[in-house]
Amino acid sequence: VHLAESGGGLAQPGGSLRLSCAASGNIMAVNAMGWYRQAPGKERELVASIVPNNSTEYADSVKGRFTISRDNAKNTVWLQMNSLKPEDTAVYYCHAFAMEIGLWTLEDYWGQGTQVTVSS
């Protein structure tokens, strides 16, 4: 399973960015999808996650500012980030908990990461 991310970049404080992630490969099923981030010198942390019935989970620091959504048919997840703050600066990683054809077990898959920088 391969996760392809796009949409990172530079934004000003108060601005917006939208991240996209599409899963491809020999996919049997995709359970949870989500976004994690890692800032320099810090551990990777969950930003938001979503399961196939569209139930979501958010980190307290992004509630009310970020929105996660997905298209189950396309195995794609998006993260709309509004009211960005400098402390949102990090590398954002797409995550999927998915089953590959022939393996019959759910595994963790990660994207390569996309840089988000919030600065004036």
PDB file of C-alpha atoms in Angstrom:
ATOM      1  CA  VAL A   1       0.000   0.000   0.000  1.00  0.00           C
ATOM      2  CA  HIS A   2       1.414   3.366  -1.025  1.00  0.00           C
ATOM      3  CA  LEU A   3       0.291   6.709   0.412  1.00  0.00           C
ATOM      4  CA  ALA A   4       0.818   9.784  -1.762  1.00  0.00           C
ATOM      5  CA  GLU A   5       0.559  13.144  -0.013  1.00  0.00           C
ATOM      6  CA  SER A   6       0.236  16.619  -1.445  1.00  0.00           C
ATOM      7  CA  GLY A   7      -0.675  20.130  -0.392  1.00  0.00           C
ATOM      8  CA  GLY A   8       1.934  21.213   2.110  1.00  0.00           C
ATOM      9  CA  GLY A   9       3.779  24.499   1.879  1.00  0.00           C
ATOM     10  CA  LEU A  10       4.084  27.926   3.428  1.00  0.00           C
ATOM     11  CA  ALA A  11       1.173  29.819   4.942  1.00  0.00           C
ATOM     12  CA  GLN A  12       0.869  32.984   6.962  1.00  0.00           C
ATOM     13  CA  PRO A  13      -0.583  32.922  10.471  1.00  0.00           C
ATOM     14  CA  GLY A  14      -4.348  32.857  10.145  1.00  0.00           C
ATOM     15  CA  GLY A  15      -4.111  31.338   6.700  1.00  0.00           C
ATOM     16  CA  SER A  16      -5.248  27.988   5.333  1.00  0.00           C
ATOM     17  CA  LEU A  17      -3.803  24.914   3.681  1.00  0.00           C
ATOM     18  CA  ARG A  18      -5.378  21.679   2.486  1.00  0.00           C
ATOM     19  CA  LEU A  19      -3.523  18.376   2.581  1.00  0.00           C
ATOM     20  CA  SER A  20      -4.493  15.384   0.461  1.00  0.00           C
ATOM     21  CA  CYS A  21      -3.485  11.745   0.710  1.00  0.00           C
ATOM     22  CA  ALA A  22      -4.437   8.935  -1.641  1.00  0.00           C
ATOM     23  CA  ALA A  23      -3.823   5.268  -0.894  1.00  0.00           C
ATOM     24  CA  SER A  24      -3.012   2.971  -3.778  1.00  0.00           C
ATOM     25  CA  GLY A  25      -1.753  -0.550  -4.417  1.00  0.00           C
ATOM     26  CA  ASN A  26      -3.196  -3.983  -3.772  1.00  0.00           C
ATOM     27  CA  ILE A  27      -5.724  -2.787  -1.220  1.00  0.00           C
ATOM     28  CA  MET A  28      -8.284  -5.126   0.263  1.00  0.00           C
ATOM     29  CA  ALA A  29      -9.666  -2.629   2.768  1.00  0.00           C
ATOM     30  CA  VAL A  30      -8.771   0.635   4.482  1.00  0.00           C
ATOM     31  CA  ASN A  31      -9.864   1.160   8.057  1.00  0.00           C
ATOM     32  CA  ALA A  32      -8.703   4.310   9.830  1.00  0.00           C
ATOM     33  CA  MET A  33      -6.940   7.069   7.911  1.00  0.00           C
ATOM     34  CA  GLY A  34      -5.395  10.107   9.466  1.00  0.00           C
ATOM     35  CA  TRP A  35      -2.702  12.711   9.798  1.00  0.00           C
ATOM     36  CA  TYR A  36       0.168  12.906  12.234  1.00  0.00           C
ATOM     37  CA  ARG A  37       2.778  15.627  12.555  1.00  0.00           C
ATOM     38  CA  GLN A  38       6.284  15.933  13.882  1.00  0.00           C
ATOM     39  CA  ALA A  39       7.949  19.216  14.719  1.00  0.00           C
ATOM     40  CA  PRO A  40      11.734  19.506  15.163  1.00  0.00           C
ATOM     41  CA  GLY A  41      12.802  18.036  18.481  1.00  0.00           C
ATOM     42  CA  LYS A  42       9.343  16.697  19.248  1.00  0.00           C
ATOM     43  CA  GLU A  43       7.654  13.325  19.002  1.00  0.00           C
ATOM     44  CA  ARG A  44       5.216  12.485  16.255  1.00  0.00           C
ATOM     45  CA  GLU A  45       1.661  13.243  17.370  1.00  0.00           C
ATOM     46  CA  LEU A  46      -1.828  12.514  16.106  1.00  0.00           C
ATOM     47  CA  VAL A  47      -3.505  15.488  14.451  1.00  0.00           C
ATOM     48  CA  ALA A  48      -6.747  13.910  13.243  1.00  0.00           C
ATOM     49  CA  SER A  49      -8.131  10.550  12.233  1.00  0.00           C
ATOM     50  CA  ILE A  50     -11.268   9.266  10.528  1.00  0.00           C
ATOM     51  CA  VAL A  51     -12.799   5.834  10.149  1.00  0.00           C
ATOM     52  CA  PRO A  52     -15.008   4.549   7.304  1.00  0.00           C
ATOM     53  CA  ASN A  53     -18.265   5.617   9.017  1.00  0.00           C
ATOM     54  CA  ASN A  54     -16.798   9.166   9.190  1.00  0.00           C
ATOM     55  CA  SER A  55     -16.345   9.207  12.940  1.00  0.00           C
ATOM     56  CA  THR A  56     -13.443  11.551  13.664  1.00  0.00           C
ATOM     57  CA  GLU A  57     -10.884  12.275  16.345  1.00  0.00           C
ATOM     58  CA  TYR A  58      -8.842  15.473  16.718  1.00  0.00           C
ATOM     59  CA  ALA A  59      -5.958  16.644  18.840  1.00  0.00           C
ATOM     60  CA  ASP A  60      -7.128  19.298  21.297  1.00  0.00           C
ATOM     61  CA  SER A  61      -4.725  21.798  19.748  1.00  0.00           C
ATOM     62  CA  VAL A  62      -6.477  21.685  16.351  1.00  0.00           C
ATOM     63  CA  LYS A  63     -10.137  21.278  17.319  1.00  0.00           C
ATOM     64  CA  GLY A  64     -12.289  23.904  15.659  1.00  0.00           C
ATOM     65  CA  ARG A  65      -9.538  24.818  13.169  1.00  0.00           C
ATOM     66  CA  PHE A  66      -8.809  21.598  11.252  1.00  0.00           C
ATOM     67  CA  THR A  67     -11.292  19.326   9.500  1.00  0.00           C
ATOM     68  CA  ILE A  68     -10.573  15.806   8.310  1.00  0.00           C
ATOM     69  CA  SER A  69     -12.649  14.111   5.619  1.00  0.00           C
ATOM     70  CA  ARG A  70     -12.376  11.057   3.383  1.00  0.00           C
ATOM     71  CA  ASP A  71     -13.703   9.390   0.271  1.00  0.00           C
ATOM     72  CA  ASN A  72     -13.963   5.665   0.950  1.00  0.00           C
ATOM     73  CA  ALA A  73     -14.384   4.758  -2.712  1.00  0.00           C
ATOM     74  CA  LYS A  74     -11.159   6.577  -3.630  1.00  0.00           C
ATOM     75  CA  ASN A  75      -9.217   5.668  -0.457  1.00  0.00           C
ATOM     76  CA  THR A  76      -8.432   9.352  -0.093  1.00  0.00           C
ATOM     77  CA  VAL A  77      -8.270  11.551   2.982  1.00  0.00           C
ATOM     78  CA  TRP A  78      -8.027  15.337   3.247  1.00  0.00           C
ATOM     79  CA  LEU A  79      -7.067  17.697   6.046  1.00  0.00           C
ATOM     80  CA  GLN A  80      -8.408  21.233   5.782  1.00  0.00           C
ATOM     81  CA  MET A  81      -6.323  23.470   8.020  1.00  0.00           C
ATOM     82  CA  ASN A  82      -7.694  26.918   8.833  1.00  0.00           C
ATOM     83  CA  SER A  83      -6.574  29.634  11.247  1.00  0.00           C
ATOM     84  CA  LEU A  84      -3.054  28.292  11.068  1.00  0.00           C
ATOM     85  CA  LYS A  85      -0.619  29.155  13.838  1.00  0.00           C
ATOM     86  CA  PRO A  86       3.191  29.110  13.862  1.00  0.00           C
ATOM     87  CA  GLU A  87       3.018  26.163  16.274  1.00  0.00           C
ATOM     88  CA  ASP A  88       1.347  24.132  13.504  1.00  0.00           C
ATOM     89  CA  THR A  89       4.673  24.104  11.687  1.00  0.00           C
ATOM     90  CA  ALA A  90       5.769  20.500  11.270  1.00  0.00           C
ATOM     91  CA  VAL A  91       6.152  17.649   8.826  1.00  0.00           C
ATOM     92  CA  TYR A  92       2.706  16.133   8.339  1.00  0.00           C
ATOM     93  CA  TYR A  93       2.442  12.409   7.700  1.00  0.00           C
ATOM     94  CA  CYS A  94      -0.510  10.568   6.239  1.00  0.00           C
ATOM     95  CA  HIS A  95      -1.384   7.284   7.958  1.00  0.00           C
ATOM     96  CA  ALA A  96      -3.616   4.399   6.951  1.00  0.00           C
ATOM     97  CA  PHE A  97      -4.558   1.259   8.816  1.00  0.00           C
ATOM     98  CA  ALA A  98      -5.156  -1.024   5.863  1.00  0.00           C
ATOM     99  CA  MET A  99      -5.300  -4.594   4.630  1.00  0.00           C
ATOM    100  CA  GLU A 100      -3.333  -5.587   1.557  1.00  0.00           C
ATOM    101  CA  ILE A 101      -4.704  -8.295  -0.716  1.00  0.00           C
ATOM    102  CA  GLY A 102      -3.313 -11.663   0.339  1.00  0.00           C
ATOM    103  CA  LEU A 103      -2.056 -10.585   3.788  1.00  0.00           C
ATOM    104  CA  TRP A 104      -5.342 -10.775   5.706  1.00  0.00           C
ATOM    105  CA  THR A 105      -4.097  -8.535   8.487  1.00  0.00           C
ATOM    106  CA  LEU A 106      -4.428  -4.804   9.056  1.00  0.00           C
ATOM    107  CA  GLU A 107      -1.092  -2.998   8.966  1.00  0.00           C
ATOM    108  CA  ASP A 108       0.120   0.561   9.518  1.00  0.00           C
ATOM    109  CA  TYR A 109       1.181   2.450   6.403  1.00  0.00           C
ATOM    110  CA  TRP A 110       2.796   5.903   6.248  1.00  0.00           C
ATOM    111  CA  GLY A 111       3.298   8.560   3.645  1.00  0.00           C
ATOM    112  CA  GLN A 112       6.661  10.215   3.062  1.00  0.00           C
ATOM    113  CA  GLY A 113       5.623  13.413   4.834  1.00  0.00           C
ATOM    114  CA  THR A 114       4.899  16.929   3.640  1.00  0.00           C
ATOM    115  CA  GLN A 115       6.267  20.102   5.207  1.00  0.00           C
ATOM    116  CA  VAL A 116       3.856  22.698   6.554  1.00  0.00           C
ATOM    117  CA  THR A 117       5.395  25.997   7.599  1.00  0.00           C
ATOM    118  CA  VAL A 118       3.374  28.777   9.173  1.00  0.00           C
ATOM    119  CA  SER A 119       5.284  32.037   9.259  1.00  0.00           C
ATOM    120  CA  SER A 120       4.892  35.693   8.435  1.00  0.00           C
TER     121      SER A 120
END
